Amino acid sequence: MKSNVDPRFRVQHIAHRGSRLEGLPENTLASFDHAVAAGSDVIELDVWLTKDEKVVVFHDADLERMCGAPASRAALATVDAREATTKPGTTRERRSIGIPDLLFHELPEISLDSEAHWAVDAGNRAEACRIPLFSEVLALVPPHMTMIVEVKQKSAVLVRKVHELIVARGRLERTIWFSLSEDINADLRAYDPSIPNISSVMGMLKCIFFYYTGILPFVRLNEDILGIPIDRVDYARVREQKALKVLPDAVCAILAFVLGGKPPSALIPPGLFKHLRARGIPIFFLGVNDEEDLKVAEVAGSTAVLTDRPRWLSQRMMEGKVALRQL
């Protein structure tokens, strides 16, 4: 009998930023190519808009972690020189520089680390060193595969351009999009409600709150998918969440205490996930990179996992050692 479940909700194996824990830099064509070859169901990535309105694939708000401090300083100098020419007499103090500050041709190369990026070789080095266009990733990923697009920047132009590129490649029915910012997530839902949406940080916390207060069965959720991190939650992690920056330190400390630990047990009550599955809502677990994480996802009742080790997860699935739930 043919299933009525959306194919995007039947996935189980999601390659998070490609394959960053299998020797290749995250969010690069080399990393995505590896994840496709490994047998992933889904490619997850992050998008930003450059100053000349090119949609590129990159995670961080600044360049330093991925491109190195020297490249970051050089990019900063480039922007300062350009602005000195186009906006004479203006000065601007910067602490960091990110994708939105730069023209596409000004983007630096990704800095390779011989220990972390051991899978880079002569055949894939060019693709491993370059920040790619979103259109290049769309061309690389086979049309039958689902893609999860995390929008990192509050920009109506970015949302429109991402949507246009998805439609142009005929991938509308194979795309999920979201943001960890509830503000951006609301923009995505408003722009095209037909594209499934994963919970933001605040959306996740609201769902957890509704469950523990007993009102979840009576509440309509805005999101189509619940995303849950299962790596360690502590005060520093709570405090760094953009959505929670408005909260006083004391409230963040309480959240860290209630939600803390690895795995964060308060975030993964099996009863919650049983209820959501019955409502047709998938549960995606983020940060599943070893046997312990996989067991947590299975016991809790996750329907899919995001991993930075796609070949490892594919091997476990082929061995019949993965028992995730289905809708």
mmCIF file of C-alpha atoms in Angstrom:
data_model
loop_
_atom_site.group_PDB
_atom_site.id
_atom_site.type_symbol
_atom_site.label_atom_id
_atom_site.label_comp_id
_atom_site.label_asym_id
_atom_site.label_seq_id
_atom_site.Cartn_x
_atom_site.Cartn_y
_atom_site.Cartn_z
ATOM 1 C CA MET A 1 0.000 0.000 0.000
ATOM 2 C CA LYS A 2 1.337 3.430 -0.937
ATOM 3 C CA SER A 3 2.157 5.647 2.054
ATOM 4 C CA ASN A 4 0.460 9.038 2.353
ATOM 5 C CA VAL A 5 3.369 10.351 4.425
ATOM 6 C CA ASP A 6 5.348 13.151 2.765
ATOM 7 C CA PRO A 7 8.618 11.607 1.457
ATOM 8 C CA ARG A 8 10.528 14.361 3.282
ATOM 9 C CA PHE A 9 9.114 12.979 6.553
ATOM 10 C CA ARG A 10 10.223 9.398 5.835
ATOM 11 C CA VAL A 11 13.953 10.199 5.793
ATOM 12 C CA GLN A 12 16.258 8.858 8.524
ATOM 13 C CA HIS A 13 19.861 9.651 7.551
ATOM 14 C CA ILE A 14 20.668 13.382 7.422
ATOM 15 C CA ALA A 15 24.207 14.564 6.627
ATOM 16 C CA HIS A 16 24.765 17.646 8.795
ATOM 17 C CA ARG A 17 26.782 20.214 6.789
ATOM 18 C CA GLY A 18 28.009 17.305 4.696
ATOM 19 C CA SER A 19 30.624 15.200 6.436
ATOM 20 C CA ARG A 20 32.733 17.402 8.679
ATOM 21 C CA LEU A 21 33.819 14.611 11.030
ATOM 22 C CA GLU A 22 34.991 12.388 8.190
ATOM 23 C CA GLY A 23 37.967 14.462 7.147
ATOM 24 C CA LEU A 24 36.411 17.177 4.962
ATOM 25 C CA PRO A 25 35.563 20.823 5.687
ATOM 26 C CA GLU A 26 31.885 21.390 6.408
ATOM 27 C CA ASN A 27 29.539 22.982 3.879
ATOM 28 C CA THR A 28 31.858 22.422 0.910
ATOM 29 C CA LEU A 29 31.233 20.656 -2.374
ATOM 30 C CA ALA A 30 33.788 18.023 -1.343
ATOM 31 C CA SER A 31 31.943 17.402 1.918
ATOM 32 C CA PHE A 32 28.537 17.158 0.239
ATOM 33 C CA ASP A 33 29.875 14.880 -2.499
ATOM 34 C CA HIS A 34 31.214 12.546 0.196
ATOM 35 C CA ALA A 35 27.853 12.554 2.000
ATOM 36 C CA VAL A 36 25.972 11.738 -1.213
ATOM 37 C CA ALA A 37 28.370 8.883 -1.982
ATOM 38 C CA ALA A 38 28.007 7.615 1.597
ATOM 39 C CA GLY A 39 24.284 7.008 1.050
ATOM 40 C CA SER A 40 22.680 9.835 3.025
ATOM 41 C CA ASP A 41 18.951 10.476 2.577
ATOM 42 C CA VAL A 42 19.312 14.215 3.124
ATOM 43 C CA ILE A 43 21.901 16.976 2.823
ATOM 44 C CA GLU A 44 21.663 19.732 5.443
ATOM 45 C CA LEU A 45 23.381 23.091 4.861
ATOM 46 C CA ASP A 46 23.414 26.764 5.850
ATOM 47 C CA VAL A 47 22.972 29.821 3.626
ATOM 48 C CA TRP A 48 23.977 33.492 3.720
ATOM 49 C CA LEU A 49 23.752 36.369 1.247
ATOM 50 C CA THR A 50 26.902 38.178 0.108
ATOM 51 C CA LYS A 51 27.031 41.942 -0.323
ATOM 52 C CA ASP A 52 26.411 41.512 -4.072
ATOM 53 C CA GLU A 53 23.437 39.219 -3.318
ATOM 54 C CA LYS A 54 24.902 35.817 -4.093
ATOM 55 C CA VAL A 55 23.510 32.945 -2.010
ATOM 56 C CA VAL A 56 26.443 31.027 -0.541
ATOM 57 C CA VAL A 57 26.750 28.013 1.739
ATOM 58 C CA PHE A 58 28.466 28.768 5.055
ATOM 59 C CA HIS A 59 27.601 28.307 8.721
ATOM 60 C CA ASP A 60 29.242 30.888 10.950
ATOM 61 C CA ALA A 61 28.407 34.560 11.416
ATOM 62 C CA ASP A 62 32.103 35.379 10.955
ATOM 63 C CA LEU A 63 34.945 33.933 8.906
ATOM 64 C CA GLU A 64 37.610 33.185 11.483
ATOM 65 C CA ARG A 65 36.833 29.581 12.485
ATOM 66 C CA MET A 66 36.653 28.301 8.925
ATOM 67 C CA CYS A 67 39.026 30.625 7.075
ATOM 68 C CA GLY A 68 41.570 31.435 9.788
ATOM 69 C CA ALA A 69 42.537 34.665 11.521
ATOM 70 C CA PRO A 70 44.916 35.937 8.765
ATOM 71 C CA ALA A 71 42.268 35.510 6.056
ATOM 72 C CA SER A 72 39.684 37.149 8.280
ATOM 73 C CA ARG A 73 41.957 40.153 8.877
ATOM 74 C CA ALA A 74 42.727 40.383 5.152
ATOM 75 C CA ALA A 75 39.004 40.344 4.323
ATOM 76 C CA LEU A 76 38.420 43.060 6.892
ATOM 77 C CA ALA A 77 41.139 45.180 5.296
ATOM 78 C CA THR A 78 39.525 44.643 1.872
ATOM 79 C CA VAL A 79 36.156 45.851 3.105
ATOM 80 C CA ASP A 80 37.693 48.847 4.888
ATOM 81 C CA ALA A 81 39.588 49.825 1.728
ATOM 82 C CA ARG A 82 36.449 49.502 -0.404
ATOM 83 C CA GLU A 83 34.386 51.580 1.998
ATOM 84 C CA ALA A 84 37.081 54.213 2.203
ATOM 85 C CA THR A 85 36.693 54.611 -1.562
ATOM 86 C CA THR A 86 32.913 54.425 -1.809
ATOM 87 C CA LYS A 87 32.131 56.189 1.483
ATOM 88 C CA PRO A 88 34.989 58.628 2.103
ATOM 89 C CA GLY A 89 35.183 60.162 5.523
ATOM 90 C CA THR A 90 33.340 57.318 7.244
ATOM 91 C CA THR A 91 34.956 55.079 9.817
ATOM 92 C CA ARG A 92 33.546 51.921 11.283
ATOM 93 C CA GLU A 93 34.942 49.842 14.073
ATOM 94 C CA ARG A 94 34.567 46.099 13.475
ATOM 95 C CA ARG A 95 35.313 43.167 15.709
ATOM 96 C CA SER A 96 34.610 40.506 13.070
ATOM 97 C CA ILE A 97 33.639 40.150 9.459
ATOM 98 C CA GLY A 98 31.124 37.837 7.844
ATOM 99 C CA ILE A 99 29.635 36.803 4.534
ATOM 100 C CA PRO A 100 27.223 39.793 4.259
ATOM 101 C CA ASP A 101 30.172 42.228 4.365
ATOM 102 C CA LEU A 102 31.908 40.771 1.320
ATOM 103 C CA LEU A 103 31.361 40.587 -2.419
ATOM 104 C CA PHE A 104 31.361 37.029 -3.708
ATOM 105 C CA HIS A 105 34.764 37.360 -5.376
ATOM 106 C CA GLU A 106 36.215 38.675 -2.112
ATOM 107 C CA LEU A 107 35.384 35.535 -0.096
ATOM 108 C CA PRO A 108 38.564 33.905 1.258
ATOM 109 C CA GLU A 109 39.442 30.254 0.928
ATOM 110 C CA ILE A 110 38.706 27.804 3.703
ATOM 111 C CA SER A 111 41.748 27.060 5.831
ATOM 112 C CA LEU A 112 42.693 23.383 5.793
ATOM 113 C CA ASP A 113 43.941 21.568 8.868
ATOM 114 C CA SER A 114 46.011 18.471 8.203
ATOM 115 C CA GLU A 115 44.634 16.673 11.251
ATOM 116 C CA ALA A 116 40.935 17.564 10.916
ATOM 117 C CA HIS A 117 40.826 17.480 7.115
ATOM 118 C CA TRP A 118 42.699 14.251 6.509
ATOM 119 C CA ALA A 119 40.430 13.212 3.604
ATOM 120 C CA VAL A 120 41.401 16.200 1.439
ATOM 121 C CA ASP A 121 43.612 15.144 -1.474
ATOM 122 C CA ALA A 122 44.664 16.388 -4.890
ATOM 123 C CA GLY A 123 41.371 15.274 -6.398
ATOM 124 C CA ASN A 124 39.062 17.215 -4.086
ATOM 125 C CA ARG A 125 41.291 20.002 -2.732
ATOM 126 C CA ALA A 126 39.830 22.728 -4.960
ATOM 127 C CA GLU A 127 36.287 21.894 -3.839
ATOM 128 C CA ALA A 128 37.359 21.540 -0.202
ATOM 129 C CA CYS A 129 38.914 25.012 -0.056
ATOM 130 C CA ARG A 130 36.125 27.073 -1.575
ATOM 131 C CA ILE A 131 32.941 28.564 -0.125
ATOM 132 C CA PRO A 132 30.343 27.346 -2.657
ATOM 133 C CA LEU A 133 27.318 28.969 -4.175
ATOM 134 C CA PHE A 134 24.001 27.439 -3.149
ATOM 135 C CA SER A 135 23.281 26.873 -6.848
ATOM 136 C CA GLU A 136 26.397 24.678 -7.092
ATOM 137 C CA VAL A 137 25.198 22.463 -4.244
ATOM 138 C CA LEU A 138 21.749 22.214 -5.820
ATOM 139 C CA ALA A 139 23.431 21.008 -9.026
ATOM 140 C CA LEU A 140 25.580 18.487 -7.131
ATOM 141 C CA VAL A 141 22.893 16.813 -4.995
ATOM 142 C CA PRO A 142 20.814 14.213 -6.911
ATOM 143 C CA PRO A 143 17.208 15.327 -7.493
ATOM 144 C CA HIS A 144 15.730 12.428 -5.500
ATOM 145 C CA MET A 145 17.511 13.537 -2.311
ATOM 146 C CA THR A 146 15.913 15.895 0.168
ATOM 147 C CA MET A 147 17.772 19.048 1.210
ATOM 148 C CA ILE A 148 17.432 20.913 4.502
ATOM 149 C CA VAL A 149 18.297 24.598 4.180
ATOM 150 C CA GLU A 150 19.029 26.588 7.332
ATOM 151 C CA VAL A 151 18.661 30.321 6.692
ATOM 152 C CA LYS A 152 21.222 32.121 8.847
ATOM 153 C CA GLN A 153 20.434 35.746 8.019
ATOM 154 C CA LYS A 154 17.382 37.969 8.453
ATOM 155 C CA SER A 155 16.904 39.038 4.831
ATOM 156 C CA ALA A 156 13.839 39.078 2.609
ATOM 157 C CA VAL A 157 16.151 39.038 -0.409
ATOM 158 C CA LEU A 158 17.882 35.882 0.839
ATOM 159 C CA VAL A 159 14.570 34.083 1.398
ATOM 160 C CA ARG A 160 13.346 35.084 -2.068
ATOM 161 C CA LYS A 161 16.555 34.053 -3.808
ATOM 162 C CA VAL A 162 16.742 30.708 -2.000
ATOM 163 C CA HIS A 163 13.156 30.002 -3.012
ATOM 164 C CA GLU A 164 13.802 31.006 -6.626
ATOM 165 C CA LEU A 165 16.806 28.697 -6.837
ATOM 166 C CA ILE A 166 14.879 25.803 -5.328
ATOM 167 C CA VAL A 167 12.007 26.284 -7.777
ATOM 168 C CA ALA A 168 14.362 26.677 -10.756
ATOM 169 C CA ARG A 169 15.948 23.298 -9.972
ATOM 170 C CA GLY A 170 12.541 21.633 -9.535
ATOM 171 C CA ARG A 171 13.292 20.839 -5.891
ATOM 172 C CA LEU A 172 10.297 22.423 -4.177
ATOM 173 C CA GLU A 173 8.917 19.052 -3.091
ATOM 174 C CA ARG A 174 12.330 17.853 -1.912
ATOM 175 C CA THR A 175 13.186 20.794 0.347
ATOM 176 C CA ILE A 176 12.816 21.548 4.050
ATOM 177 C CA TRP A 177 13.851 24.944 5.373
ATOM 178 C CA PHE A 178 14.177 26.552 8.777
ATOM 179 C CA SER A 179 16.107 28.887 11.035
ATOM 180 C CA LEU A 180 17.074 28.643 14.683
ATOM 181 C CA SER A 181 15.747 32.219 14.930
ATOM 182 C CA GLU A 182 11.972 32.249 15.409
ATOM 183 C CA ASP A 183 11.781 35.600 13.627
ATOM 184 C CA ILE A 184 13.345 34.163 10.457
ATOM 185 C CA ASN A 185 11.363 30.944 10.794
ATOM 186 C CA ALA A 186 8.133 32.971 10.749
ATOM 187 C CA ASP A 187 9.317 34.683 7.550
ATOM 188 C CA LEU A 188 9.939 31.296 5.917
ATOM 189 C CA ARG A 189 6.521 29.939 6.875
ATOM 190 C CA ALA A 190 4.851 33.091 5.561
ATOM 191 C CA TYR A 191 6.772 33.072 2.266
ATOM 192 C CA ASP A 192 5.889 29.502 1.314
ATOM 193 C CA PRO A 193 3.817 27.453 3.781
ATOM 194 C CA SER A 194 4.109 24.415 1.490
ATOM 195 C CA ILE A 195 7.769 23.892 2.436
ATOM 196 C CA PRO A 196 8.077 21.963 5.723
ATOM 197 C CA ASN A 197 9.632 23.929 8.569
ATOM 198 C CA ILE A 198 11.779 22.670 11.472
ATOM 199 C CA SER A 199 11.399 24.240 14.912
ATOM 200 C CA SER A 200 13.537 27.177 15.973
ATOM 201 C CA VAL A 201 15.135 27.263 19.417
ATOM 202 C CA MET A 202 12.096 29.054 20.838
ATOM 203 C CA GLY A 203 9.736 26.759 18.940
ATOM 204 C CA MET A 204 11.448 23.734 20.469
ATOM 205 C CA LEU A 205 11.306 25.201 23.984
ATOM 206 C CA LYS A 206 7.621 26.070 23.589
ATOM 207 C CA CYS A 207 6.841 22.524 22.499
ATOM 208 C CA ILE A 208 8.705 21.133 25.529
ATOM 209 C CA PHE A 209 6.851 23.578 27.804
ATOM 210 C CA PHE A 210 3.463 22.624 26.343
ATOM 211 C CA TYR A 211 4.269 18.946 26.907
ATOM 212 C CA TYR A 212 5.275 19.282 30.563
ATOM 213 C CA THR A 213 2.280 21.519 31.364
ATOM 214 C CA GLY A 214 -0.101 19.017 29.753
ATOM 215 C CA ILE A 215 -1.564 21.367 27.157
ATOM 216 C CA LEU A 216 0.299 20.074 24.075
ATOM 217 C CA PRO A 217 -2.643 17.958 22.797
ATOM 218 C CA PHE A 218 -4.722 21.141 22.601
ATOM 219 C CA VAL A 219 -2.112 23.364 20.958
ATOM 220 C CA ARG A 220 -1.588 23.848 17.227
ATOM 221 C CA LEU A 221 2.150 23.865 16.478
ATOM 222 C CA ASN A 222 3.519 26.224 13.822
ATOM 223 C CA GLU A 223 6.351 23.890 12.872
ATOM 224 C CA ASP A 224 6.090 20.733 10.782
ATOM 225 C CA ILE A 225 9.141 19.001 12.330
ATOM 226 C CA LEU A 226 10.621 19.082 15.833
ATOM 227 C CA GLY A 227 14.400 19.447 15.932
ATOM 228 C CA ILE A 228 16.171 18.365 19.126
ATOM 229 C CA PRO A 229 19.891 18.653 20.014
ATOM 230 C CA ILE A 230 21.253 15.740 22.013
ATOM 231 C CA ASP A 231 24.778 17.011 22.584
ATOM 232 C CA ARG A 232 25.664 18.625 25.898
ATOM 233 C CA VAL A 233 23.591 21.589 27.094
ATOM 234 C CA ASP A 234 25.244 23.894 29.649
ATOM 235 C CA TYR A 235 25.060 27.555 30.666
ATOM 236 C CA ALA A 236 27.504 28.716 27.985
ATOM 237 C CA ARG A 237 25.474 27.028 25.261
ATOM 238 C CA VAL A 238 22.196 28.482 26.545
ATOM 239 C CA ARG A 239 23.736 31.943 26.814
ATOM 240 C CA GLU A 240 25.101 31.884 23.246
ATOM 241 C CA GLN A 241 21.695 31.201 21.707
ATOM 242 C CA LYS A 242 20.615 34.345 19.886
ATOM 243 C CA ALA A 243 16.957 33.682 20.650
ATOM 244 C CA LEU A 244 17.709 33.625 24.397
ATOM 245 C CA LYS A 245 19.965 36.689 24.627
ATOM 246 C CA VAL A 246 17.075 38.834 25.882
ATOM 247 C CA LEU A 247 16.704 36.628 28.963
ATOM 248 C CA PRO A 248 18.400 37.591 32.262
ATOM 249 C CA ASP A 249 21.432 35.566 33.322
ATOM 250 C CA ALA A 250 19.462 34.014 36.185
ATOM 251 C CA VAL A 251 16.804 32.668 33.804
ATOM 252 C CA CYS A 252 19.483 31.248 31.509
ATOM 253 C CA ALA A 253 21.123 29.587 34.500
ATOM 254 C CA ILE A 254 17.797 27.951 35.418
ATOM 255 C CA LEU A 255 17.308 26.780 31.817
ATOM 256 C CA ALA A 256 20.822 25.334 31.787
ATOM 257 C CA PHE A 257 20.113 23.470 35.026
ATOM 258 C CA VAL A 258 16.748 22.102 33.857
ATOM 259 C CA LEU A 259 17.864 21.247 30.326
ATOM 260 C CA GLY A 260 21.478 20.380 31.103
ATOM 261 C CA GLY A 261 23.445 17.198 30.675
ATOM 262 C CA LYS A 262 24.426 14.850 27.884
ATOM 263 C CA PRO A 263 22.063 13.722 26.718
ATOM 264 C CA PRO A 264 19.799 16.582 27.881
ATOM 265 C CA SER A 265 17.151 14.315 29.405
ATOM 266 C CA ALA A 266 14.545 17.063 29.866
ATOM 267 C CA LEU A 267 14.588 17.640 26.090
ATOM 268 C CA ILE A 268 13.993 14.025 25.135
ATOM 269 C CA PRO A 269 10.951 12.632 26.978
ATOM 270 C CA PRO A 270 9.727 9.585 24.995
ATOM 271 C CA GLY A 271 6.113 10.501 25.745
ATOM 272 C CA LEU A 272 6.496 13.765 23.861
ATOM 273 C CA PHE A 273 7.829 12.058 20.772
ATOM 274 C CA LYS A 274 5.140 9.369 20.852
ATOM 275 C CA HIS A 275 2.523 12.110 20.893
ATOM 276 C CA LEU A 276 4.165 14.021 18.032
ATOM 277 C CA ARG A 277 4.518 10.907 15.871
ATOM 278 C CA ALA A 278 0.812 10.225 16.355
ATOM 279 C CA ARG A 279 0.157 13.739 15.039
ATOM 280 C CA GLY A 280 2.338 13.067 11.997
ATOM 281 C CA ILE A 281 5.183 15.289 13.192
ATOM 282 C CA PRO A 282 8.713 13.905 12.631
ATOM 283 C CA ILE A 283 11.439 14.262 15.274
ATOM 284 C CA PHE A 284 14.957 15.002 14.043
ATOM 285 C CA PHE A 285 17.832 14.546 16.516
ATOM 286 C CA LEU A 286 20.911 16.732 15.970
ATOM 287 C CA GLY A 287 24.441 15.677 16.918
ATOM 288 C CA VAL A 288 24.273 11.889 16.534
ATOM 289 C CA ASN A 289 27.921 10.968 16.010
ATOM 290 C CA ASP A 290 28.596 7.813 18.017
ATOM 291 C CA GLU A 291 26.975 4.637 19.280
ATOM 292 C CA GLU A 292 25.797 6.247 22.521
ATOM 293 C CA ASP A 293 24.076 9.088 20.641
ATOM 294 C CA LEU A 294 22.427 6.600 18.299
ATOM 295 C CA LYS A 295 21.088 4.553 21.188
ATOM 296 C CA VAL A 296 19.640 7.693 22.807
ATOM 297 C CA ALA A 297 17.873 8.584 19.544
ATOM 298 C CA GLU A 298 16.456 5.075 19.212
ATOM 299 C CA VAL A 299 15.220 4.804 22.790
ATOM 300 C CA ALA A 300 13.664 8.281 22.783
ATOM 301 C CA GLY A 301 11.794 7.622 19.556
ATOM 302 C CA SER A 302 13.496 9.825 16.972
ATOM 303 C CA THR A 303 12.412 9.441 13.348
ATOM 304 C CA ALA A 304 15.677 10.772 11.856
ATOM 305 C CA VAL A 305 19.152 11.843 12.946
ATOM 306 C CA LEU A 306 21.573 14.514 11.790
ATOM 307 C CA THR A 307 25.135 13.247 11.781
ATOM 308 C CA ASP A 308 28.549 14.656 10.910
ATOM 309 C CA ARG A 309 29.668 11.091 10.109
ATOM 310 C CA PRO A 310 27.478 9.971 7.195
ATOM 311 C CA ARG A 311 29.612 7.002 6.153
ATOM 312 C CA TRP A 312 29.633 5.690 9.727
ATOM 313 C CA LEU A 313 25.846 5.991 9.968
ATOM 314 C CA SER A 314 25.315 4.344 6.583
ATOM 315 C CA GLN A 315 27.444 1.420 7.689
ATOM 316 C CA ARG A 316 25.401 1.017 10.878
ATOM 317 C CA MET A 317 22.184 1.110 8.868
ATOM 318 C CA MET A 318 23.440 -1.496 6.386
ATOM 319 C CA GLU A 319 24.369 -3.732 9.321
ATOM 320 C CA GLY A 320 20.812 -3.424 10.628
ATOM 321 C CA LYS A 321 22.008 -1.685 13.792
ATOM 322 C CA VAL A 322 19.746 1.359 13.520
ATOM 323 C CA ALA A 323 16.165 1.188 14.775
ATOM 324 C CA LEU A 324 14.632 4.625 14.345
ATOM 325 C CA ARG A 325 10.879 5.124 14.384
ATOM 326 C CA GLN A 326 8.646 5.855 11.425
ATOM 327 C CA LEU A 327 5.477 7.873 11.134
#
